[in-house]
CSV table of N, CA and C in Angstrom, one decimal:
chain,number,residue,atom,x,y,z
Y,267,UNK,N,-68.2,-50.8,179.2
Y,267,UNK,CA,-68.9,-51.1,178.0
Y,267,UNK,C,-68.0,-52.1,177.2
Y,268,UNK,N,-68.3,-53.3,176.6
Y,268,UNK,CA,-67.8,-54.6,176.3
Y,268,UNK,C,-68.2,-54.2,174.4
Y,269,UNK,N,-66.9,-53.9,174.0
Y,269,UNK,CA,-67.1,-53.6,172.4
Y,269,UNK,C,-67.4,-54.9,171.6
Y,270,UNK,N,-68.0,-55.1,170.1
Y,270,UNK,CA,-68.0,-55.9,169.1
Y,270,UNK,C,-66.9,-56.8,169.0
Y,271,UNK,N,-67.0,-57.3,167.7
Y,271,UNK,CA,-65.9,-58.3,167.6
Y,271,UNK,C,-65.0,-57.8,167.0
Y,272,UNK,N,-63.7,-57.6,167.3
Y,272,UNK,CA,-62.4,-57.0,166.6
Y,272,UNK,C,-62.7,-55.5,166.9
Y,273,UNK,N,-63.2,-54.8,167.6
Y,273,UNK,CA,-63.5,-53.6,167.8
Y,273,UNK,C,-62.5,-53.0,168.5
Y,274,UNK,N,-62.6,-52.1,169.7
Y,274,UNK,CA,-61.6,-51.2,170.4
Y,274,UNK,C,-62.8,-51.0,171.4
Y,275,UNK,N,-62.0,-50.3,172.7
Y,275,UNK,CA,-62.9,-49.3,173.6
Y,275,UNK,C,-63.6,-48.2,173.0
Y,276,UNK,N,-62.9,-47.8,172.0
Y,276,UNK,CA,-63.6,-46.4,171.3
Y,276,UNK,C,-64.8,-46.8,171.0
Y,277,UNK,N,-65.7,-47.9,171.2
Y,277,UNK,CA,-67.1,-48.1,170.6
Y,277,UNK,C,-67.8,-47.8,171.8
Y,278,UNK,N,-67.3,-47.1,172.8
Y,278,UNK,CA,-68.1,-46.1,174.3
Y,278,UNK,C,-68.6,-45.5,173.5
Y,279,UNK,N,-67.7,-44.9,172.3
Y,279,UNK,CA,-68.5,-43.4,171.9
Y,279,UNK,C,-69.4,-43.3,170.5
Y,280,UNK,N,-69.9,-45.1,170.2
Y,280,UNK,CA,-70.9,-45.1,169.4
Y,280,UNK,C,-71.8,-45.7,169.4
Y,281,UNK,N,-72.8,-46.4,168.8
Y,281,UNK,CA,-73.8,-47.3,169.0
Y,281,UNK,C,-75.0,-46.8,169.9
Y,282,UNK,N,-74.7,-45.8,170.2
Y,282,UNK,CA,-76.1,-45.2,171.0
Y,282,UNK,C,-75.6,-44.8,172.2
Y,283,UNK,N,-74.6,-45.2,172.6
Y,283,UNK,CA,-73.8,-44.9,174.1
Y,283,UNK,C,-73.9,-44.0,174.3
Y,284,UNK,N,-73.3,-42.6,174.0
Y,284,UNK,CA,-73.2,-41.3,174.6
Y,284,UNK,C,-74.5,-41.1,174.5
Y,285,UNK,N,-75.8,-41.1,173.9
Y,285,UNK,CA,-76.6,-40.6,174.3
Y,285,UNK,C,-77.2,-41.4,175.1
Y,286,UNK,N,-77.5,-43.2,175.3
Y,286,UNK,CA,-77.5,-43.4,176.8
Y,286,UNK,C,-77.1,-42.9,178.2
Y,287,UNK,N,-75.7,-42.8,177.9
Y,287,UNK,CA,-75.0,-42.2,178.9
Y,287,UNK,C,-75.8,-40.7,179.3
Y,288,UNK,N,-76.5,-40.0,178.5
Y,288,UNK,CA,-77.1,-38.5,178.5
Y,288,UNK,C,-78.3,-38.5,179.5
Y,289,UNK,N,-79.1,-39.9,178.4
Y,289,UNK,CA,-80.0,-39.8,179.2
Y,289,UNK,C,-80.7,-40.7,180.2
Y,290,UNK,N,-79.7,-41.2,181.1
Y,290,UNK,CA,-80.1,-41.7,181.9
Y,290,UNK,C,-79.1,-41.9,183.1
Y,291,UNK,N,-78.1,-40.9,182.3
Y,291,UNK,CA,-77.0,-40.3,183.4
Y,291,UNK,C,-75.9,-41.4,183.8
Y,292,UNK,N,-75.6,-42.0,182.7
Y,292,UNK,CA,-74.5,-42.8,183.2
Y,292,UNK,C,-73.6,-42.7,183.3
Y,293,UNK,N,-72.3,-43.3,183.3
Y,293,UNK,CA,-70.9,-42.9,183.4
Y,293,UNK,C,-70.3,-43.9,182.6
Y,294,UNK,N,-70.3,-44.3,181.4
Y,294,UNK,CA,-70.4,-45.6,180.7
Y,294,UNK,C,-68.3,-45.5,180.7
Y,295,UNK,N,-67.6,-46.4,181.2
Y,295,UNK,CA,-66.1,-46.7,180.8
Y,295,UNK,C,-66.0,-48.1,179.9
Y,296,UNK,N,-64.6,-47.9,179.4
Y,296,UNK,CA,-64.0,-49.0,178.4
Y,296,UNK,C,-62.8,-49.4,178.2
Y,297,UNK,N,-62.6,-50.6,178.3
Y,297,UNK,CA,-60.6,-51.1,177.9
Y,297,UNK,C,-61.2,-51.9,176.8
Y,298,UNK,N,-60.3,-51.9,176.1
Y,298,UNK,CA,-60.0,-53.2,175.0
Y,298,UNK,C,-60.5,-54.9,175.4
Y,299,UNK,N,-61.3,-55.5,174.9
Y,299,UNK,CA,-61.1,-57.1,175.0
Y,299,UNK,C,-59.8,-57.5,174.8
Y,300,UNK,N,-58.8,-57.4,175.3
Y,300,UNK,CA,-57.5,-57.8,175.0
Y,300,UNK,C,-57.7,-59.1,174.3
Y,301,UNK,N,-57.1,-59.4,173.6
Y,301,UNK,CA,-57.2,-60.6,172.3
Y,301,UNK,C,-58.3,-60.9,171.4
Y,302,UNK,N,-59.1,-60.4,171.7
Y,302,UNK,CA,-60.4,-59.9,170.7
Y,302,UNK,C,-60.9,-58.6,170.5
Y,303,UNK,N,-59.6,-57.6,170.2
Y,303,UNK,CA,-59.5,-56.2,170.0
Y,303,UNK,C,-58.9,-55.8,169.0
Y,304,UNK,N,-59.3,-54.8,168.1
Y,304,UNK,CA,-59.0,-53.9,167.0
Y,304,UNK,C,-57.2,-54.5,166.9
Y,305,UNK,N,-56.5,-54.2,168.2
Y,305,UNK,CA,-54.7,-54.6,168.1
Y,305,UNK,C,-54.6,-55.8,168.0
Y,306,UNK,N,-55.2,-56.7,168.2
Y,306,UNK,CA,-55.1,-58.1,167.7
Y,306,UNK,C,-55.4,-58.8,166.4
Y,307,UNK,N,-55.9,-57.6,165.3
Y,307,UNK,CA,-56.2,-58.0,164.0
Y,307,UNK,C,-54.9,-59.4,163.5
Y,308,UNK,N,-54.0,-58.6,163.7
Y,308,UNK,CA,-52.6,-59.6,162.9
Y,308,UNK,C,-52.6,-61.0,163.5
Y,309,UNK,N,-52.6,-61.1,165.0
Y,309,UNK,CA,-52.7,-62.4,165.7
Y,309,UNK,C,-53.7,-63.4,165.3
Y,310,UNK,N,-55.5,-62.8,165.3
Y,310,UNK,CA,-56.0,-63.7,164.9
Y,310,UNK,C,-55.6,-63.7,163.6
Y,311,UNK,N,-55.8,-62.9,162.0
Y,311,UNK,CA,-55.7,-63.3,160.8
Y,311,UNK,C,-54.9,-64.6,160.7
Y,312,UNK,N,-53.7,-64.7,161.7
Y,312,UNK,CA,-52.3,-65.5,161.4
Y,312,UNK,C,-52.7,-66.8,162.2
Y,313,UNK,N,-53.9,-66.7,163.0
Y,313,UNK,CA,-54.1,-68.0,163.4
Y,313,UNK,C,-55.4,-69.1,162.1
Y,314,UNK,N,-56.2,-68.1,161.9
Y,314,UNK,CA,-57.3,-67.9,160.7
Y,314,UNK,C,-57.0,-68.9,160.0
Y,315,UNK,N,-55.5,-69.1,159.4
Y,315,UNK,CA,-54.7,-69.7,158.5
Y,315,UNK,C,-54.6,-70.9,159.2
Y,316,UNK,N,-54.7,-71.1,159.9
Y,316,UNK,CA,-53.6,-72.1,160.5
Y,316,UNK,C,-54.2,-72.4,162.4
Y,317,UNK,N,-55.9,-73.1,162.3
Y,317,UNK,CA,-56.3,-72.9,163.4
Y,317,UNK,C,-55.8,-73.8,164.5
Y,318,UNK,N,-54.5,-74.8,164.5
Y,318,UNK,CA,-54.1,-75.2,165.3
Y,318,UNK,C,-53.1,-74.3,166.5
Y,319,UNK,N,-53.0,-73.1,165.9
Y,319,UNK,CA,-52.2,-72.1,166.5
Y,319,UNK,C,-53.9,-71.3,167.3
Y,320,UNK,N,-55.0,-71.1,167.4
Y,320,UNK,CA,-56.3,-70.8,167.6
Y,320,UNK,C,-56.1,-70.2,169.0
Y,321,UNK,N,-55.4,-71.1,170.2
Y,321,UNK,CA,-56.0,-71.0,171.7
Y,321,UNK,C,-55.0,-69.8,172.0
Y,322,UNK,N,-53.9,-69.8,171.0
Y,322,UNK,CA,-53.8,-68.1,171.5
Y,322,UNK,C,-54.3,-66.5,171.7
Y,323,UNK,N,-55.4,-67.5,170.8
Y,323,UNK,CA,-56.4,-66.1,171.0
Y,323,UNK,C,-57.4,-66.6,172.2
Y,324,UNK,N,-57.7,-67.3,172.1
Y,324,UNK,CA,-58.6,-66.9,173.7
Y,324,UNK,C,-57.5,-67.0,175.4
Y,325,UNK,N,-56.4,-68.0,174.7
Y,325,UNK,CA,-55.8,-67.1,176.1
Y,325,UNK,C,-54.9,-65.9,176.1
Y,326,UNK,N,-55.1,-64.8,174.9
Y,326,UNK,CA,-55.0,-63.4,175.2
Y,326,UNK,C,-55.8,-62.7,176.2
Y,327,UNK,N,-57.7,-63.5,175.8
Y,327,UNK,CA,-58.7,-62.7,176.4
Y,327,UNK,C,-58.9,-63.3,177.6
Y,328,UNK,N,-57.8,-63.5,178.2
Y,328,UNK,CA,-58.2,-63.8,179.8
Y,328,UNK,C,-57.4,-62.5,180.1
Y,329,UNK,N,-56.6,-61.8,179.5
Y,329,UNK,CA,-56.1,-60.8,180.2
Y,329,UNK,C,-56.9,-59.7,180.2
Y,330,UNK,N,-57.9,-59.3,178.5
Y,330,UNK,CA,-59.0,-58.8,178.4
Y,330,UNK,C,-59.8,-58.7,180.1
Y,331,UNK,N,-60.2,-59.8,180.2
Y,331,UNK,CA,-60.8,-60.1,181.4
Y,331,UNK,C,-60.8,-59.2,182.8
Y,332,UNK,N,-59.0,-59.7,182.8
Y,332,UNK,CA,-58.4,-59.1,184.3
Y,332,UNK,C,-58.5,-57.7,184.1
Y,333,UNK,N,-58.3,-56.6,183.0
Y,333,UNK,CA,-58.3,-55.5,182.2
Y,333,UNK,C,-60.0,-55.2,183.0
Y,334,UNK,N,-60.8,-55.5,182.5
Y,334,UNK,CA,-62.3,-55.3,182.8
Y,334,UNK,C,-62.6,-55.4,184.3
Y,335,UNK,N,-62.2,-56.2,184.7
Y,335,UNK,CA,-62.0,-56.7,186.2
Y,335,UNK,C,-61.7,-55.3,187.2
Y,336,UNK,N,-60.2,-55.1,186.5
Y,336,UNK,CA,-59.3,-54.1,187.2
Y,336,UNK,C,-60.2,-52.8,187.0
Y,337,UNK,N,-61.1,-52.5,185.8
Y,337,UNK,CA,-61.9,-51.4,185.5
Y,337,UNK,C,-62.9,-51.4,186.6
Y,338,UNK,N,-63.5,-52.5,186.9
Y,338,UNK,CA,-64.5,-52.7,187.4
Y,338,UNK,C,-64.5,-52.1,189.0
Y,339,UNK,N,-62.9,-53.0,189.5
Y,339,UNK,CA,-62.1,-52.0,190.9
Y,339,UNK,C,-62.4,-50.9,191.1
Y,340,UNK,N,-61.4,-50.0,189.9
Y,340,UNK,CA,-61.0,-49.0,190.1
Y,340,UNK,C,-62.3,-48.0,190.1
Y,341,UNK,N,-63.4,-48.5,189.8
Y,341,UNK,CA,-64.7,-47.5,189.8
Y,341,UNK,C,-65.6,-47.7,191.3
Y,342,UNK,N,-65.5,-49.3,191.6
Y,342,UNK,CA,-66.1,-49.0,192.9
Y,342,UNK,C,-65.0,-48.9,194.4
Y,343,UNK,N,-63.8,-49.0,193.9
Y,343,UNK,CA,-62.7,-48.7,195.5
Y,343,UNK,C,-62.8,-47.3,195.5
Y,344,UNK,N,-63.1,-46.7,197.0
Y,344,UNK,CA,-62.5,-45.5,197.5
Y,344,UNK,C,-61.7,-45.1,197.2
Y,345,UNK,N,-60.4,-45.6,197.0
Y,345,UNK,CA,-59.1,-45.3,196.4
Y,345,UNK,C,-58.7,-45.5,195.1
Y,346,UNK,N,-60.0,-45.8,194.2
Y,346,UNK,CA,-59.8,-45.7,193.1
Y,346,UNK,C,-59.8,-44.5,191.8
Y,347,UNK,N,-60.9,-44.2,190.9
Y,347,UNK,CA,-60.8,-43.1,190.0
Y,347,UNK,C,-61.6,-42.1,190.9
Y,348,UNK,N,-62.3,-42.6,191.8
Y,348,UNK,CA,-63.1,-41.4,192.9
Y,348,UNK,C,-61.9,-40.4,193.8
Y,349,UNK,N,-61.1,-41.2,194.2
Y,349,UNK,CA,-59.6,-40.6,194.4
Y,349,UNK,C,-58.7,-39.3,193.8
Y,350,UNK,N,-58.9,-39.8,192.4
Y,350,UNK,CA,-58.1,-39.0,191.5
Y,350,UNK,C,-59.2,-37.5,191.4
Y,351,UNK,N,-58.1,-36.5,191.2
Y,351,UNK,CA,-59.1,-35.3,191.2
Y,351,UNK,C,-59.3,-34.7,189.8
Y,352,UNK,N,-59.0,-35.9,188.9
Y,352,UNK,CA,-60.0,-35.8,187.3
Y,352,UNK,C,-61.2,-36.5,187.5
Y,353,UNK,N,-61.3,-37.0,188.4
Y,353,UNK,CA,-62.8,-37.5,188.9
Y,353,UNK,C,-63.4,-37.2,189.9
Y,354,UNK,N,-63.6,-36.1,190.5
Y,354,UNK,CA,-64.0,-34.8,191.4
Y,354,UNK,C,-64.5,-33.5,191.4
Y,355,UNK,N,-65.2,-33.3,191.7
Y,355,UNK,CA,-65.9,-31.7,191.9
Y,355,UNK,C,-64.7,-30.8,192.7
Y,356,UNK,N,-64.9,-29.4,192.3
Y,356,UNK,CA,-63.8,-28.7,193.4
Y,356,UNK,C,-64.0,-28.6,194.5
Y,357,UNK,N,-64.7,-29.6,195.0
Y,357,UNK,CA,-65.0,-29.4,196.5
Y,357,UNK,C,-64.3,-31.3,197.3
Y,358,UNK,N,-63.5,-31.6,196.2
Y,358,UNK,CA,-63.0,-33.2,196.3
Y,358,UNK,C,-64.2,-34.3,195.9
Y,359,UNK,N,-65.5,-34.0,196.1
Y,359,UNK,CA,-66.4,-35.2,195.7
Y,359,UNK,C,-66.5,-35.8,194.4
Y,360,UNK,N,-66.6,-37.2,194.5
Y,360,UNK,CA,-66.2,-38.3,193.3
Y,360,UNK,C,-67.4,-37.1,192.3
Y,361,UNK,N,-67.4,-37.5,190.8
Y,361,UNK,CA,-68.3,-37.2,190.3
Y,361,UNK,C,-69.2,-38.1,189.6
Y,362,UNK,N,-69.1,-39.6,189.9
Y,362,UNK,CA,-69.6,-40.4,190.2
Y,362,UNK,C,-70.1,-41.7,191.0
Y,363,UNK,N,-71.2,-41.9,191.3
Y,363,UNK,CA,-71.4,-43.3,192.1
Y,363,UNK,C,-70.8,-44.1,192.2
Y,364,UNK,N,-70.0,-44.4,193.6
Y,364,UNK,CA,-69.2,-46.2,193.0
Y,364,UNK,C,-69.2,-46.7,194.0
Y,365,UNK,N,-71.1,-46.8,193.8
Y,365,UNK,CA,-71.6,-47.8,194.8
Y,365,UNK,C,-71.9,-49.0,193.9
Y,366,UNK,N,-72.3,-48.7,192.7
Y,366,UNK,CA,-72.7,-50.2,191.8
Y,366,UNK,C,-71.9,-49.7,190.5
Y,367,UNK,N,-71.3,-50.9,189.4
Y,367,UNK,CA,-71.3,-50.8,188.4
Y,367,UNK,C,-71.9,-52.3,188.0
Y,368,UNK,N,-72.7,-51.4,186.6
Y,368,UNK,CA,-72.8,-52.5,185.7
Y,368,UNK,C,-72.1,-52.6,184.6
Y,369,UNK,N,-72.2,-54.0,184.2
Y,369,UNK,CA,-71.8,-54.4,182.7
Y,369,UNK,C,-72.7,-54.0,181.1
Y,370,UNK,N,-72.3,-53.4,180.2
Y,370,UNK,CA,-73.2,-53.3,178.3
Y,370,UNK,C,-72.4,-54.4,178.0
Y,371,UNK,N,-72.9,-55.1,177.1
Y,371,UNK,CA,-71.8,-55.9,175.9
Y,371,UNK,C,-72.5,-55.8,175.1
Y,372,UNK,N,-72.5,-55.9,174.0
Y,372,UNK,CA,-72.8,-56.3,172.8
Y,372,UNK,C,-71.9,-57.3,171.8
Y,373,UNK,N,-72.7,-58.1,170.9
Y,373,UNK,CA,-72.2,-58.9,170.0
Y,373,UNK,C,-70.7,-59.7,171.0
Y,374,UNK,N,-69.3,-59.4,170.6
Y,374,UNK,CA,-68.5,-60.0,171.2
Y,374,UNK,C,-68.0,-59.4,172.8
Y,375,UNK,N,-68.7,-58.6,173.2
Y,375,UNK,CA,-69.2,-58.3,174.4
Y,375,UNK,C,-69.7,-58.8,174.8
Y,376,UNK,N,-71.2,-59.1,174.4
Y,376,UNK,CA,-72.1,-59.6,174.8
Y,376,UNK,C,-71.9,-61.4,175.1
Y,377,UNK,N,-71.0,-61.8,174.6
Y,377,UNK,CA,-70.4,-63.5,175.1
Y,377,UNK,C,-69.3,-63.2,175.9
Y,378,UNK,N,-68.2,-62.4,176.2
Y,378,UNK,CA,-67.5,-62.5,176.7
Y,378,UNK,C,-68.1,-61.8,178.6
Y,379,UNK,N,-68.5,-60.8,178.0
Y,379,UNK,CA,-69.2,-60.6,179.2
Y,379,UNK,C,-70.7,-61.1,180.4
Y,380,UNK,N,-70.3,-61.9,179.9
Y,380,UNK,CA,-71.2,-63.3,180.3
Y,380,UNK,C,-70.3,-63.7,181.5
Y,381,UNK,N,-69.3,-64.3,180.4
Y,381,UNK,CA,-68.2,-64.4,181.8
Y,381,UNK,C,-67.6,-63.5,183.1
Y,382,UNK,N,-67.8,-62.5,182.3
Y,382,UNK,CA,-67.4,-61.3,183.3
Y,382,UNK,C,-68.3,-61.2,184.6
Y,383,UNK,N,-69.7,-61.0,184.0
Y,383,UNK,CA,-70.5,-61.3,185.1
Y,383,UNK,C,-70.2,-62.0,185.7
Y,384,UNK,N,-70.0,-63.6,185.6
Y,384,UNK,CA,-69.8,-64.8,186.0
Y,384,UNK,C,-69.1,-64.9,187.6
Y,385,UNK,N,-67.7,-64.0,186.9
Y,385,UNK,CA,-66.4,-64.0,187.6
Y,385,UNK,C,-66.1,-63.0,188.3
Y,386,UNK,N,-66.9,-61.6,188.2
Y,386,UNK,CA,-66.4,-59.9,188.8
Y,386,UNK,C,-67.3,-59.8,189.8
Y,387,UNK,N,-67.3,-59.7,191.1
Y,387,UNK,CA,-67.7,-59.8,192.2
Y,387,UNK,C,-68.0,-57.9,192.2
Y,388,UNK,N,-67.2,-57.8,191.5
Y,388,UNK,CA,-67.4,-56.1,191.8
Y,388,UNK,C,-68.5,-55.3,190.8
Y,389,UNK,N,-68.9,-56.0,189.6
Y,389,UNK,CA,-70.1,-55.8,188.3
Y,389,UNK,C,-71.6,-56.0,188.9
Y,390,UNK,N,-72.4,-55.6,189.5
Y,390,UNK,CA,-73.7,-56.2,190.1
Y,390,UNK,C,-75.2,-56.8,189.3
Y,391,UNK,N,-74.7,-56.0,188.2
Y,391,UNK,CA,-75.9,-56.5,187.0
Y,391,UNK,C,-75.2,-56.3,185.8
Y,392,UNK,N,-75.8,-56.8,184.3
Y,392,UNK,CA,-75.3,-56.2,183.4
Y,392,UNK,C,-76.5,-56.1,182.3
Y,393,UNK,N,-76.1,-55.9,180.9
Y,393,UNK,CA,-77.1,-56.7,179.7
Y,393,UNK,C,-76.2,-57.1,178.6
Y,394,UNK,N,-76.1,-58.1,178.1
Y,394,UNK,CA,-75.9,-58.5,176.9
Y,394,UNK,C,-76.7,-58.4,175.9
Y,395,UNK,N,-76.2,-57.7,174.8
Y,395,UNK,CA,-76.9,-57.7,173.4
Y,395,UNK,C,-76.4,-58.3,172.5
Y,396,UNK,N,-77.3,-58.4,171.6
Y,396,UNK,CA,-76.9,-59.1,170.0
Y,396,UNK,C,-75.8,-60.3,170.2
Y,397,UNK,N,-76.0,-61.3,170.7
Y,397,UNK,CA,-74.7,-62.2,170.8
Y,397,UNK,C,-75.8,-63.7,170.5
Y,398,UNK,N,-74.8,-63.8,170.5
Y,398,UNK,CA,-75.1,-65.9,169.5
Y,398,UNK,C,-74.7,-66.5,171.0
Y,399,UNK,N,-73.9,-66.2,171.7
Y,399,UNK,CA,-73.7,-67.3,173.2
Y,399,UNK,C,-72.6,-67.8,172.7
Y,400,UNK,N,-72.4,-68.5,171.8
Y,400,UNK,CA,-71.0,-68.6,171.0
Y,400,UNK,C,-70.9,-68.9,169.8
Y,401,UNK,N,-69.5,-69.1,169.3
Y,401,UNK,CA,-68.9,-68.6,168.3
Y,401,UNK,C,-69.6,-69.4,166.6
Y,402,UNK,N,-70.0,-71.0,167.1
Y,402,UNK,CA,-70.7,-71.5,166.4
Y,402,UNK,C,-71.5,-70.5,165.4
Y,403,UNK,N,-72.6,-69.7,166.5
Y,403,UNK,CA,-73.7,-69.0,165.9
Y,403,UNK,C,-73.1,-67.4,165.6
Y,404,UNK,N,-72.2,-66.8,166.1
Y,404,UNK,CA,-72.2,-65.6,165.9
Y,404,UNK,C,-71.0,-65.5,164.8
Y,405,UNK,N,-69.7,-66.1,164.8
Y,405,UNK,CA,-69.6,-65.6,163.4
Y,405,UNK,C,-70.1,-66.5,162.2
Y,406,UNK,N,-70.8,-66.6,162.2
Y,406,UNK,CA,-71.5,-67.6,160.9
Y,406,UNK,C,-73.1,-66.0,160.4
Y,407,UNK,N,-73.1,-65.6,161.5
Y,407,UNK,CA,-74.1,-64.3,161.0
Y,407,UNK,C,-74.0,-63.2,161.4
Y,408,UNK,N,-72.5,-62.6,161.4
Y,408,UNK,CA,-72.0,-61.1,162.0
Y,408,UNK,C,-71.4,-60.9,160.7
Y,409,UNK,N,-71.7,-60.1,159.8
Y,409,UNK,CA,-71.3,-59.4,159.1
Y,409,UNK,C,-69.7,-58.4,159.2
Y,410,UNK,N,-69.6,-58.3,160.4
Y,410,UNK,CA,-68.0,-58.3,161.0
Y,410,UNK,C,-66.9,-59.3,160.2
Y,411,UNK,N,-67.9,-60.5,160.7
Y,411,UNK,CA,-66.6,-61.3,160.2
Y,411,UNK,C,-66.5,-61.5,158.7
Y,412,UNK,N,-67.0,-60.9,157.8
Y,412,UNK,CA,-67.0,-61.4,156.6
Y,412,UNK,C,-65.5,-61.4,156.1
Y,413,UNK,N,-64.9,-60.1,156.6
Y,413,UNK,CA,-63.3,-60.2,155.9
Y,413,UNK,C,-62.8,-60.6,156.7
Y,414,UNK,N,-63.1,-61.5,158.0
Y,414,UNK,CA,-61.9,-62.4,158.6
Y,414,UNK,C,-62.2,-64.1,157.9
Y,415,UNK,N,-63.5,-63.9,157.6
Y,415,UNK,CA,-63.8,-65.1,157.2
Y,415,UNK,C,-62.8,-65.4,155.5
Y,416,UNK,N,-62.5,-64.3,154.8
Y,416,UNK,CA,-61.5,-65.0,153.8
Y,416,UNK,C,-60.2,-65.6,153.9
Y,417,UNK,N,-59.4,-65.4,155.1
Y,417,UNK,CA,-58.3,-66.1,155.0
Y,417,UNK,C,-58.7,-67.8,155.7
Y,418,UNK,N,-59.5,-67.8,156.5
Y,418,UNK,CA,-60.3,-69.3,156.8
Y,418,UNK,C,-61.1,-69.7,155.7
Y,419,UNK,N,-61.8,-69.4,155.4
Y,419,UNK,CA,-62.1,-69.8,154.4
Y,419,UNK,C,-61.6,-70.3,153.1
Y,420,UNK,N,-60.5,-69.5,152.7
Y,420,UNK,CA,-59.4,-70.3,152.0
Y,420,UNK,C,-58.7,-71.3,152.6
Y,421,UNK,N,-58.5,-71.0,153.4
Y,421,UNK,CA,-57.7,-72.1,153.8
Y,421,UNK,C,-58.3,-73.6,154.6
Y,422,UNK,N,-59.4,-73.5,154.9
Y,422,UNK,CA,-60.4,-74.5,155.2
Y,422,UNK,C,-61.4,-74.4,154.3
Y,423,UNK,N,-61.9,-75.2,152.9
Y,423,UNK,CA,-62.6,-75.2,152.3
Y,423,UNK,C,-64.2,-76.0,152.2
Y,424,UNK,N,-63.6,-76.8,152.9
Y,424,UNK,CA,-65.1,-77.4,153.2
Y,424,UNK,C,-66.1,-77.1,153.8
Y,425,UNK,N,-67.5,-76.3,153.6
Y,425,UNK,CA,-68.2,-75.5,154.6
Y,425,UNK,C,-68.5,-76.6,156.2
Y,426,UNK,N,-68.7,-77.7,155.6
Y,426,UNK,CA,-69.0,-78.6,157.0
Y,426,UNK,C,-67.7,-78.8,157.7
Y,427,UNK,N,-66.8,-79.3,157.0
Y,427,UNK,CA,-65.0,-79.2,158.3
Y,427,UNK,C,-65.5,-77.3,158.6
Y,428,UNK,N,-65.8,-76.3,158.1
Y,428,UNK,CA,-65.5,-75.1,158.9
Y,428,UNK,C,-66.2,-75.1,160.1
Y,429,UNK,N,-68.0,-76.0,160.0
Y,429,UNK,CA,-68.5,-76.1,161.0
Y,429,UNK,C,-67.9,-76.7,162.2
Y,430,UNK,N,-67.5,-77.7,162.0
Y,430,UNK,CA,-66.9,-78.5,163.2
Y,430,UNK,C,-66.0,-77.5,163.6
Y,431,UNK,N,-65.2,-76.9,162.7
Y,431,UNK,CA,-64.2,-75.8,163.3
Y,431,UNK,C,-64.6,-74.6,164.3
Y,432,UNK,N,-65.7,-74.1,163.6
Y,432,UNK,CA,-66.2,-73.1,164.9
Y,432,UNK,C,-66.5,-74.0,166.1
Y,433,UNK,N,-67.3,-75.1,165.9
Y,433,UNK,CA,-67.6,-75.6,167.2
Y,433,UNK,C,-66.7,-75.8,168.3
Y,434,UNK,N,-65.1,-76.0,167.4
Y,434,UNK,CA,-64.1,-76.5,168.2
Y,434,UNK,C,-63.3,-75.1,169.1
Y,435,UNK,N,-63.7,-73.8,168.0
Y,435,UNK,CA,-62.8,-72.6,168.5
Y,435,UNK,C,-63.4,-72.4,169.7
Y,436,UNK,N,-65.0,-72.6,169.8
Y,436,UNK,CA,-65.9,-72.5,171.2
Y,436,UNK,C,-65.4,-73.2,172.1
């Protein structure tokens, strides 16, 4: 599951997920978007200021990526969480499938894991929700960003230079 913008993995356990997961029997897992995660608040705010410092944040979220990737492994290898006997019945069997996983995203999920699809050989379908495609359109109407948008917004005051700016963070 691919969390919001600035979010954490802990958003498995909200938005409707555990009761997905109930009823329709999934097994829903989660890592961090590494550089577009709840622990990276200070990184971006400090770029926010000062967007020529910017591409450190999206090349944090290529690690994000490898993170999701390696998730994606570890659920369909034989030798992966099926292996471990926190993921087993007492009789050794996985206690779940890892014949297919799919991809959830939502909002900053839901763009990054576009990519994910793109690039994970091991993810076979997914869905993206609520997302703009990019950044242009989604933080200009995510309600998320409203308090990231004050330190850019001070600091870039022109609404049209801000546009060109999102276009450029994309």
């Amino acid at each position: 599951y691919g969390h919001g913008l600035l979010d954490s993995r802990e958003a498995v356990n909200y938005d409707g997920v555990p009761e997905m997961s109930r009823e329709h029997n999934y097994l829903f897992c989660a890592v961090d978007w590494f550089g577009f995660a709840s622990g990276d608040i200070p990184n971006v705010l400090s770029t926010l200021v000062d967007l020529s410092q910017f591409p450190v944040v999206p090349d944090a979220s290529q690690q994000g990526m490898v993170n999701f990737m390696f998730l994606a492994r570890l659920l369909r290898a034989q030798n992966g969480f099926a292996a471990n006997a926190a993921f087993q019945d007492a009789q050794g069997r996985p206690l779940f499938d890892r014949s297919d996983v799919f991809y959830d995203g939502n909002s900053q999920g839901g763009i990054l894991g576009g990519v994910l699809l793109a690039a994970d050989k091991d993810v076979n379908r997914g869905a993206l929700g609520s997302l703009g495609m990019n950044y242009s359109t989604l933080l200009n109407r995510s309600k998320d960003f409203d308090v990231y948008a004050i330190p850019l917004y001070t600091a870039y005051t022109d609404p049209l230079e801000r546009q060109l700016l999102f276009s450029m963070m994309q």
